[in-house]
Short mmCIF file of C-alpha atoms and ligand atoms in Angstrom, two decimals:
data_model
loop_
_atom_site.label_atom_id
_atom_site.label_comp_id
_atom_site.label_asym_id
_atom_site.label_seq_id
_atom_site.Cartn_x
_atom_site.Cartn_y
_atom_site.Cartn_z
CA UNK A 25 8.49 -14.37 -15.79
CA UNK A 26 6.70 -14.45 -19.72
CA UNK A 27 8.25 -13.20 -22.22
CA UNK A 28 8.71 -9.44 -22.45
CA UNK A 29 8.99 -7.10 -25.64
CA UNK A 30 12.40 -7.77 -27.36
CA UNK A 31 12.94 -3.44 -26.20
CA UNK A 32 12.45 -4.20 -22.73
CA UNK A 33 15.08 -6.77 -22.58
CA UNK A 34 18.06 -5.82 -22.71
CA UNK A 35 16.21 -2.82 -19.84
CA UNK A 36 15.64 -4.93 -17.41
CA UNK A 37 18.62 -7.51 -17.44
CA UNK A 38 20.46 -3.66 -16.33
CA UNK A 39 18.21 -3.49 -13.95
CA UNK A 40 18.75 -7.06 -12.74
CA UNK A 41 22.67 -6.07 -12.58
CA UNK A 42 22.54 -2.47 -11.23
CA UNK A 43 20.08 -3.60 -8.50
CA UNK A 44 21.89 -7.02 -6.63
CA UNK A 45 20.63 -8.68 -3.92
CA UNK A 46 17.43 -6.73 -4.31
CA UNK A 47 15.12 -9.36 -5.34
CA UNK A 48 11.35 -7.47 -3.96
CA UNK A 49 12.34 -4.91 -6.58
CA UNK A 50 12.98 -6.62 -9.69
CA UNK A 51 10.07 -8.68 -9.05
CA UNK A 52 7.90 -5.19 -8.86
CA UNK A 53 9.62 -4.05 -11.41
CA UNK A 54 9.75 -6.87 -14.21
CA UNK A 55 5.55 -7.48 -12.97
CA UNK A 56 5.11 -3.46 -14.56
CA UNK A 57 7.25 -4.49 -17.70
CA UNK A 58 5.50 -8.04 -18.79
CA UNK A 59 1.74 -5.75 -19.50
CA UNK A 60 3.74 -2.90 -21.11
CA UNK A 61 4.87 -4.19 -25.05
CA UNK A 62 1.35 -2.63 -26.10
CA UNK A 63 2.91 0.37 -24.95
CA UNK A 64 6.00 0.48 -25.82
CA UNK A 65 4.57 0.02 -29.35
CA UNK A 66 2.56 2.30 -29.20
CA UNK A 67 4.31 5.44 -28.23
CA UNK A 68 8.32 5.27 -29.62
CA UNK A 69 8.92 8.56 -28.12
CA UNK A 70 8.77 7.10 -25.12
CA UNK A 71 12.71 5.56 -26.12
CA UNK A 72 13.75 8.38 -27.11
CA UNK A 73 13.33 10.48 -24.22
CA UNK A 74 14.71 6.93 -22.17
CA UNK A 75 11.74 7.06 -20.51
CA UNK A 76 11.58 2.97 -19.29
CA UNK A 77 15.29 3.99 -18.19
CA UNK A 78 15.06 6.27 -15.78
CA UNK A 79 11.86 5.35 -14.04
CA UNK A 80 13.20 2.54 -12.85
CA UNK A 81 16.27 4.97 -11.41
CA UNK A 82 14.76 6.23 -8.10
CA UNK A 83 15.55 10.68 -7.91
CA UNK A 84 17.36 9.87 -4.66
CA UNK A 85 17.91 7.91 -1.88
CA UNK A 86 18.69 8.04 1.35
CA UNK A 87 19.68 6.02 4.27
CA UNK A 88 20.86 6.49 7.78
CA UNK A 89 21.66 5.49 10.93
CA UNK A 90 18.77 5.59 14.22
CA UNK A 91 20.56 5.20 17.13
CA UNK A 92 17.93 5.52 20.04
CA UNK A 93 18.02 4.60 24.00
CA UNK A 94 16.26 1.87 24.82
CA UNK A 95 14.12 1.26 28.01
CA UNK A 96 17.00 0.13 29.69
CA UNK A 97 18.99 2.32 28.65
CA UNK A 98 20.69 0.38 26.22
CA UNK A 99 21.37 2.43 22.85
CA UNK A 100 19.88 0.75 19.55
CA UNK A 101 20.70 1.21 16.21
CA UNK A 102 18.80 1.35 13.36
CA UNK A 103 18.67 1.68 9.79
CA UNK A 104 16.91 3.66 8.30
CA UNK A 105 15.43 5.31 4.59
CA UNK A 106 13.57 7.04 2.51
CA UNK A 107 13.26 6.39 -1.74
CA UNK A 108 12.62 9.49 -3.61
CA UNK A 109 11.67 7.59 -6.85
CA UNK A 110 9.40 10.01 -9.02
CA UNK A 111 8.57 13.35 -8.20
CA UNK A 112 6.36 14.43 -12.20
CA UNK A 113 2.97 14.22 -10.90
CA UNK A 114 3.72 16.33 -7.10
CA UNK A 115 5.41 15.86 -3.93
CA UNK A 116 7.03 12.25 -3.18
CA UNK A 117 4.18 10.10 -1.82
CA UNK A 118 3.89 7.09 -0.05
CA UNK A 119 4.71 5.48 3.74
CA UNK A 120 6.52 4.61 6.18
CA UNK A 121 7.19 0.96 7.00
CA UNK A 122 8.83 0.38 10.89
CA UNK A 123 9.00 -2.95 10.19
CA UNK A 124 12.00 -5.87 11.35
CA UNK A 125 12.61 -6.96 7.01
CA UNK A 126 12.64 -3.19 5.61
CA UNK A 127 15.47 -2.89 3.38
CA UNK A 128 16.49 -1.55 -0.03
CA UNK A 129 14.99 -3.57 -1.82
CA UNK A 130 11.11 -3.08 -0.30
CA UNK A 131 11.46 -0.23 -0.20
CA UNK A 132 12.07 0.15 -3.52
CA UNK A 133 9.64 -1.69 -5.17
CA UNK A 134 6.76 0.32 -2.39
CA UNK A 135 8.03 3.28 -4.00
CA UNK A 136 8.07 2.38 -7.31
CA UNK A 137 4.94 0.77 -7.27
CA UNK A 138 3.51 3.76 -5.19
CA UNK A 139 4.97 6.09 -7.98
CA UNK A 140 1.69 4.40 -10.50
CA UNK A 141 -0.41 3.74 -7.95
CA UNK A 142 -0.48 7.55 -6.72
CA UNK A 143 -0.66 8.53 -11.04
CA UNK A 144 -3.86 6.07 -10.60
CA UNK A 145 -5.54 7.74 -7.67
CA UNK A 146 -5.68 11.56 -10.37
CA UNK A 147 -4.38 13.53 -7.34
CA UNK A 148 -1.38 15.33 -8.05
CA UNK A 149 1.06 12.89 -6.42
CA UNK A 150 4.34 11.93 -6.58
CA UNK A 151 5.97 8.65 -4.86
CA UNK A 152 8.35 7.21 -2.30
CA UNK A 153 8.04 5.31 -0.48
CA UNK A 154 10.58 5.10 3.69
CA UNK A 155 11.07 3.37 7.21
CA UNK A 156 13.00 1.61 9.46
CA UNK A 157 14.15 -1.80 10.32
CA UNK A 158 12.98 -1.20 13.81
CA UNK A 159 10.23 -3.11 15.22
CA UNK A 160 7.85 -1.14 17.17
CA UNK A 161 6.25 -5.13 18.61
CA UNK A 162 6.71 -5.62 21.63
CA UNK A 163 7.74 -2.31 22.59
CA UNK A 164 6.99 0.14 25.96
CA UNK A 165 5.07 3.34 23.48
CA UNK A 166 8.52 5.88 25.68
CA UNK A 167 10.66 3.30 22.71
CA UNK A 168 8.66 4.09 20.73
CA UNK A 169 8.45 7.90 20.43
CA UNK A 170 12.11 8.32 21.26
CA UNK A 171 13.04 5.70 18.19
CA UNK A 172 10.92 7.95 16.06
CA UNK A 173 11.98 11.54 17.51
CA UNK A 174 15.60 9.43 16.25
CA UNK A 175 14.47 8.30 12.94
CA UNK A 176 12.46 11.92 12.03
CA UNK A 177 15.69 14.20 12.88
CA UNK A 178 17.41 12.60 9.72
CA UNK A 179 14.53 12.66 7.64
CA UNK A 180 13.04 15.89 8.91
CA UNK A 181 16.43 17.32 6.44
CA UNK A 182 14.64 15.57 2.57
CA UNK A 183 10.70 16.52 3.63
CA UNK A 184 7.94 19.08 3.42
CA UNK A 185 4.80 19.88 2.73
CA UNK A 186 6.21 20.69 -1.35
CA UNK A 187 8.99 17.30 -1.70
CA UNK A 188 7.55 14.67 -0.40
CA UNK A 189 5.08 14.08 2.25
CA UNK A 190 6.21 10.94 4.10
CA UNK A 191 2.10 8.56 5.67
CA UNK A 192 2.07 5.26 7.81
CA UNK A 193 2.33 1.96 6.85
CA UNK A 194 3.14 -1.24 7.94
CA UNK A 195 4.19 -0.18 12.03
CA UNK A 196 3.26 3.05 11.49
CA UNK A 197 0.43 4.25 12.59
CA UNK A 198 -2.08 6.54 14.59
CA UNK A 199 1.04 6.63 17.61
CA UNK A 200 3.86 6.57 15.65
CA UNK A 201 3.12 9.73 13.28
CA UNK A 202 2.36 11.60 16.53
CA UNK A 203 5.84 10.67 17.76
CA UNK A 204 7.34 11.69 14.36
CA UNK A 205 4.35 14.87 13.23
CA UNK A 206 5.85 16.33 17.23
CA UNK A 207 9.62 16.11 16.53
CA UNK A 208 9.50 17.14 13.08
CA UNK A 209 7.60 20.83 14.05
CA UNK A 210 8.96 21.10 17.08
CA UNK A 211 12.45 21.07 14.99
CA UNK A 212 11.52 23.40 11.60
CA UNK A 213 9.31 25.82 14.45
CA UNK A 214 6.92 25.89 11.80
CA UNK A 215 3.67 23.71 12.23
CA UNK A 216 3.58 22.76 8.73
CA UNK A 217 0.19 20.53 8.01
CA UNK A 218 0.57 19.19 5.77
CA UNK A 219 4.10 17.64 5.50
CA UNK A 220 2.49 14.20 6.74
CA UNK A 221 -0.20 12.36 6.30
CA UNK A 222 -2.74 9.86 8.70
CA UNK A 223 -2.24 12.23 11.45
CA UNK A 224 -4.71 12.71 14.65
CA UNK A 225 -8.15 14.41 13.15
CA UNK A 226 -7.52 16.72 16.72
CA UNK A 227 -4.48 18.15 14.72
CA UNK A 228 -4.85 18.52 11.06
CA UNK A 229 -5.69 14.38 10.21
CA UNK A 230 -8.39 13.80 7.99
CA UNK A 231 -11.63 12.16 8.09
CA UNK A 232 -12.09 8.55 6.20
CA UNK A 233 -7.82 8.80 6.30
CA UNK A 234 -8.31 5.84 9.13
CA UNK A 235 -10.36 3.38 7.27
CA UNK A 236 -9.64 4.30 4.18
CA UNK A 237 -7.38 1.58 2.31
CA UNK A 238 -9.58 -1.25 3.53
CA UNK A 239 -12.33 0.64 2.45
CA UNK A 240 -11.61 1.23 -1.08
CA UNK A 241 -10.81 -1.87 -1.82
CA UNK A 242 -13.89 -2.95 -1.16
CA UNK A 243 -15.42 -0.58 -2.85
CA UNK A 244 -13.59 -1.20 -5.95
CA UNK A 245 -14.50 -4.63 -5.24
CA UNK A 246 -17.65 -3.30 -5.53
CA UNK A 247 -17.11 -2.18 -8.69
CA UNK A 248 -15.91 -5.85 -10.10
CA UNK A 249 -18.59 -7.39 -8.94
CA UNK A 250 -21.41 -4.77 -10.14
CA UNK A 251 -19.30 -4.89 -13.94
CA UNK A 252 -21.46 -8.39 -13.52
CA UNK A 253 -24.76 -7.23 -12.52
CA UNK A 254 -23.73 -8.67 -9.10
CA UNK A 255 -23.36 -7.09 -4.98
CA UNK A 256 -21.83 -7.70 -2.47
CA UNK A 257 -24.80 -9.33 -0.38
CA UNK A 258 -24.56 -12.24 0.52
CA UNK A 259 -20.64 -12.95 -0.65
CA UNK A 260 -18.20 -15.19 1.65
CA UNK A 261 -15.71 -12.87 1.94
CA UNK A 262 -11.82 -14.35 3.55
CA UNK A 263 -9.00 -11.03 4.57
CA UNK A 264 -4.77 -12.17 5.03
CA UNK A 265 -4.15 -9.82 7.95
CA UNK A 266 -5.62 -7.65 10.50
CA UNK A 267 -4.25 -4.59 10.95
CA UNK A 268 -4.96 -1.56 9.87
CA UNK A 269 -6.20 -2.75 6.14
CA UNK A 270 -7.03 -5.67 6.92
CA UNK A 271 -9.83 -4.41 9.90
CA UNK A 272 -11.07 -1.70 7.51
CA UNK A 273 -11.72 -3.82 4.43
CA UNK A 274 -13.50 -6.55 7.22
CA UNK A 275 -15.96 -3.37 8.62
CA UNK A 276 -16.62 -2.49 4.61
CA UNK A 277 -17.82 -6.29 3.27
CA UNK A 278 -20.33 -6.14 6.65
CA UNK A 279 -22.24 -2.22 6.48
CA UNK A 280 -22.47 -3.81 2.55
CA UNK A 281 -23.74 -7.17 3.25
CA UNK A 282 -20.68 -10.10 2.90
CA UNK A 283 -19.50 -11.99 5.19
CA UNK A 284 -15.94 -12.08 6.38
CA UNK A 285 -15.26 -15.42 8.15
CA UNK A 286 -11.79 -15.58 8.42
CA UNK A 287 -8.25 -12.62 9.57
CA UNK A 288 -4.60 -13.78 10.07
CA UNK A 289 -1.54 -12.28 11.59
CA UNK A 290 2.47 -14.21 10.67
CA UNK A 291 1.34 -16.40 13.90
CA UNK A 292 -1.63 -18.01 12.45
CA UNK A 293 -5.21 -17.36 11.17
CA UNK A 294 -9.45 -17.45 12.63
CA UNK A 295 -12.32 -19.12 11.81
CA UNK A 296 -15.31 -17.36 12.52
CA UNK A 297 -18.43 -18.41 10.45
CA UNK A 298 -20.53 -15.34 12.17
CA UNK A 299 -18.67 -13.42 10.59
CA UNK A 300 -15.55 -11.47 12.71
CA UNK A 301 -16.75 -9.45 14.86
CA UNK A 302 -14.45 -6.44 14.55
CA UNK A 303 -15.04 -4.70 17.96
CA UNK A 304 -13.86 -7.34 19.38
CA UNK A 305 -10.92 -7.34 16.68
CA UNK A 306 -9.53 -3.81 17.13
CA UNK A 307 -9.90 -4.57 21.03
CA UNK A 308 -6.69 -6.85 21.58
CA UNK A 309 -4.76 -5.54 18.38
CA UNK A 310 -5.27 -2.32 18.93
CA UNK A 311 -5.34 -1.78 22.23
CA UNK A 312 -3.94 -4.17 23.76
CA UNK A 313 -2.01 -4.86 20.96
CA UNK A 314 -1.71 -8.78 20.44
CA UNK A 315 -2.71 -11.37 18.28
CA UNK A 316 -5.56 -13.22 16.68
CA UNK A 317 -5.02 -16.08 18.71
CA UNK A 318 -6.46 -14.75 21.13
CA UNK A 319 -10.11 -13.84 19.21
CA UNK A 320 -10.23 -17.17 19.54
CA UNK A 321 -9.45 -17.65 22.67
CA UNK A 322 -11.59 -14.50 24.01
CA UNK A 323 -14.83 -15.91 21.33
CA UNK A 324 -14.19 -19.70 22.20
CA UNK A 325 -16.78 -21.96 20.53
CA UNK A 326 -17.03 -21.79 17.13
CA UNK A 327 -13.89 -20.12 16.08
CA UNK A 328 -11.36 -22.03 15.15
CA UNK A 329 -7.29 -20.03 15.79
CA UNK A 330 -4.63 -22.85 13.31
CA UNK A 331 -1.39 -21.94 14.29
CA UNK A 332 0.68 -21.50 10.98
CA UNK A 333 -0.87 -22.46 7.77
CA UNK A 334 -2.93 -20.98 4.93
CA UNK A 335 -5.62 -18.87 5.33
CA UNK A 336 -6.29 -19.58 1.32
CA UNK A 337 -7.37 -22.92 2.43
CA UNK A 338 -10.89 -21.62 3.93
CA UNK A 339 -12.88 -21.67 1.36
CA UNK A 340 -14.96 -18.62 0.21
CA UNK A 341 -15.60 -16.18 -3.57
CA UNK A 342 -14.15 -13.58 -2.49
CA UNK A 343 -9.87 -13.01 -1.19
CA UNK A 344 -7.97 -10.14 -0.63
CA UNK A 345 -4.88 -9.92 0.33
CA UNK A 346 -4.18 -8.09 2.71
CA UNK A 347 -0.88 -8.45 4.52
CA UNK A 348 2.04 -7.62 3.43
CA UNK A 349 3.44 -8.95 0.23
CA UNK A 350 4.05 -12.19 -1.37
CA UNK A 351 1.15 -13.81 0.72
CA UNK A 352 -0.06 -15.95 -1.86
CA UNK A 353 1.83 -18.36 -3.49
CA UNK A 354 0.64 -21.07 -6.23
CA UNK A 355 -0.12 -23.39 -2.86
CA UNK A 356 -2.50 -19.97 -1.58
CA UNK A 357 -3.50 -19.62 -5.57
CA UNK A 358 -4.43 -23.60 -6.07
CA UNK A 359 -6.26 -23.67 -2.72
CA UNK A 360 -8.53 -20.96 -3.43
CA UNK A 361 -9.35 -22.75 -7.39
CA UNK A 362 -9.72 -25.64 -5.64
CA UNK A 363 -12.90 -24.41 -3.00
CA UNK A 364 -14.24 -21.75 -5.57
CA UNK A 365 -12.99 -18.06 -5.43
CA UNK A 366 -13.85 -15.57 -7.94
CA UNK A 367 -12.56 -12.92 -7.43
CA UNK A 368 -8.60 -11.72 -5.70
CA UNK A 369 -7.95 -8.14 -5.01
CA UNK A 370 -4.65 -7.44 -3.27
CA UNK A 371 -5.07 -4.45 -0.51
CA UNK A 372 -1.55 -4.96 0.48
CA UNK A 373 1.05 -4.10 -1.74
CA UNK A 374 1.62 -6.88 -4.04
CA UNK A 375 0.71 -10.06 -1.41
CA UNK A 376 0.17 -12.14 -4.38
CA UNK A 377 3.37 -14.29 -6.49
CA UNK A 378 4.20 -13.66 -10.42
CA UNK A 379 3.15 -17.28 -9.70
CA UNK A 380 0.36 -17.18 -7.67
CA UNK A 381 -1.07 -14.23 -10.27
CA UNK A 382 -0.50 -16.75 -13.39
CA UNK A 383 -2.31 -20.07 -11.43
CA UNK A 384 -5.03 -17.33 -10.32
CA UNK A 385 -5.85 -15.85 -13.77
CA UNK A 386 -4.98 -19.11 -15.56
CA UNK A 387 -8.30 -20.37 -13.35
CA UNK A 388 -9.96 -18.14 -14.57
CA UNK A 389 -10.26 -16.05 -10.65
CA UNK A 390 -10.77 -12.17 -11.21
CA UNK A 391 -7.69 -10.96 -10.35
CA UNK A 392 -6.94 -7.17 -9.36
CA UNK A 393 -3.62 -5.87 -8.28
CA UNK A 394 -3.32 -3.56 -5.02
CA UNK A 395 -1.88 -0.35 -7.15
CA UNK A 396 -5.06 0.44 -8.23
CA UNK A 397 -7.35 -1.42 -5.06
CA UNK A 398 -5.53 -0.26 -2.74
CA UNK A 399 -5.26 3.21 -3.26
CA UNK A 400 -8.07 4.79 -1.38
CA UNK A 401 -5.40 4.69 1.15
CA UNK A 402 -2.89 7.50 -0.55
CA UNK A 403 -6.10 9.12 -2.36
CA UNK A 404 -7.28 9.67 0.69
CA UNK A 405 -4.28 10.51 1.72
CA UNK A 406 -4.23 13.25 -0.58
CA UNK A 407 -7.42 15.00 0.46
CA UNK A 408 -6.48 15.60 3.69
CA UNK A 409 -3.12 17.55 1.61
CA UNK A 410 -6.26 19.76 0.65
CA UNK A 411 -8.07 20.41 3.64
CA UNK A 412 -4.88 21.33 5.40
CA UNK A 413 -3.74 23.12 2.62
CA UNK A 414 -7.22 25.52 2.61
CA UNK A 415 -7.10 25.25 6.52
CA UNK A 416 -10.53 23.37 6.37
CA UNK A 417 -11.50 20.21 7.56
CA UNK A 418 -13.92 17.97 5.15
CA UNK A 419 -17.42 15.45 7.23
CA UNK A 420 -16.48 11.84 7.13
CA UNK A 421 -19.99 11.44 4.55
CA UNK A 422 -18.02 14.24 2.48
CA UNK A 423 -14.54 12.65 2.64
CA UNK A 424 -16.19 9.08 1.88
CA UNK A 425 -18.61 10.21 -0.99
CA UNK A 426 -15.18 12.03 -2.87
CA UNK A 427 -12.81 8.62 -1.61
CA UNK A 428 -15.61 6.58 -3.34
CA UNK A 429 -15.46 8.61 -6.44
CA UNK A 430 -12.52 7.74 -6.77
CA UNK A 431 -12.32 4.24 -6.43
CA UNK A 432 -14.77 4.21 -9.25
CA UNK A 433 -12.70 6.48 -11.51
CA UNK A 434 -10.02 5.06 -10.64
CA UNK A 435 -11.64 1.26 -10.82
CA UNK A 436 -12.80 2.98 -14.52
CA UNK A 437 -10.36 4.05 -16.18
CA UNK A 438 -7.74 0.79 -15.32
CA UNK A 439 -10.75 -1.09 -17.26
CA UNK A 440 -10.84 1.78 -20.18
CA UNK A 441 -7.03 1.94 -20.76
CA UNK A 442 -6.50 -2.02 -20.87
CA UNK A 443 -9.89 -1.89 -23.60
CA UNK A 444 -7.67 1.06 -25.34
CA UNK A 445 -4.47 -1.14 -25.35
CA UNK A 446 -5.85 -4.38 -26.74
CA UNK A 447 -5.99 -5.79 -23.56
CA UNK A 448 -9.34 -6.16 -23.00
CA UNK A 449 -10.41 -6.82 -18.74
CA UNK A 450 -6.97 -7.14 -17.94
CA UNK A 451 -6.54 -5.12 -14.20
CA UNK A 452 -2.88 -6.23 -14.33
CA UNK A 453 -1.65 -4.52 -17.43
CA UNK A 454 -4.81 -1.44 -17.44
CA UNK A 455 -2.49 -0.43 -13.82
CA UNK A 456 0.23 -0.31 -15.25
CA UNK A 457 -0.03 0.68 -18.34
CA UNK A 458 -2.72 3.57 -17.25
CA UNK A 459 -0.04 4.44 -14.48
CA UNK A 460 3.30 3.89 -16.61
CA UNK A 461 1.18 6.77 -20.07
CA UNK A 462 0.05 9.37 -16.58
CA UNK A 463 3.83 9.58 -15.28
CA UNK A 464 5.43 8.59 -18.41
CA UNK A 465 3.39 11.87 -20.85
CA UNK A 466 4.76 14.12 -17.67
CA UNK A 467 8.02 13.47 -17.98
CA UNK A 468 8.15 13.47 -21.62
CA UNK A 469 7.78 16.32 -20.77
CA UNK A 470 8.99 18.17 -18.33
CA UNK A 471 12.63 17.08 -20.37
CA UNK A 472 15.77 15.42 -19.93
CA UNK A 473 15.82 15.81 -15.70
N1 LIG B 20 0.87 3.17 2.72
C1 LIG B 20 -0.07 3.71 2.28
C2 LIG B 20 0.13 3.18 0.42
O1 LIG B 20 1.13 2.28 0.69
C3 LIG B 20 -0.25 4.60 2.07
C4 LIG B 20 0.18 6.05 1.88
C5 LIG B 20 0.12 7.65 1.54
O2 LIG B 20 -0.85 7.50 2.41
O3 LIG B 20 1.24 8.07 1.86
O4 LIG B 20 -0.03 3.32 -0.19
#
């Protein structure tokens, strides 16, 4: 970790002491704190209001038992979470992650990031995150439904259109949100559309929400390039992951004239010099719930599947980590630099390790952090909430234009903030400072709560 402003050292030490065994949460806090030196100097009122101390303490943390019955009749057990991090700007807002790696540290880091990401969108949404250590992989639809129903039976006590509005994340997509919404509706006897986002189009969802995180990521990169008088046309890109974010990043990159030559999953990566065939990838991942290895097997010919290894060895001009936290480390960064990468923009949440970020920046790579780059997903969730509140539904083109506009706005605001605080062109500092100051100013206005 680089050195912190002296006023933040004891606050950070306290975070480590009060949140033991939570490395991801500590890492997310450290990353934000490293950007705050100019903020501390410029805003003595934050210290007086113990703003930073309050920002790192979630407003509420809920951990609960989730029992469910598998297809063989056996009783199974998982642990559920919802961390309601900060409601200064609006109802808690953030996704649910179902993955075996989920624990309190993961959910707290995600909720902390979400708070500033949501602030950056300029929409009236606070920050929260939830999930469970449930693995949907290999489960039948009926098992997923019973799990979701049990999970929502507890979660329903804590959420609501004006309180907390969950959505999807890793392992939670249209299928899971359907079961979750159905159970909420049944338990409450209310058709409260605005309680969840990412809903299906036929039952209160918004067009473009499914595509939004991936599309928004590419819109952000497009802005980065335009600032240097360039476009995506002809650019060679690699995208890690093959889930929702990765697939729609690939789609938009191709629409804008780039070629995405590689994507991955936890088993390895595929290289397709002709450009990833999105239709086939979606068929395999979404409908067959298969692996990228199946993509290579099906395509044959020149398409390679590399078991294990790191996708960062594939030469590219732009790399978009869109899989999961800490997937791009110093070794990955070194490989990217060696083959001439120019831009790394995070489609996932905290996919680059602190060492990876430092290496990329030292290597002269333009680096943009997830809380700015991937904010299009949650921003479109806020657009879904707007449509639900007004009982309206917007066209695809109109909604996509709103998303593109929001991404341009975030990009410009990040760079303007970086300029104002004396760290020009620093996307990391600009995003952290813009997010933190917006929440902090509102917290001061609302008093000691
Ligand atoms: N899970 C997404 C994120 O990391 C979306 C959250 C939402 O739409 O509420 O931002």
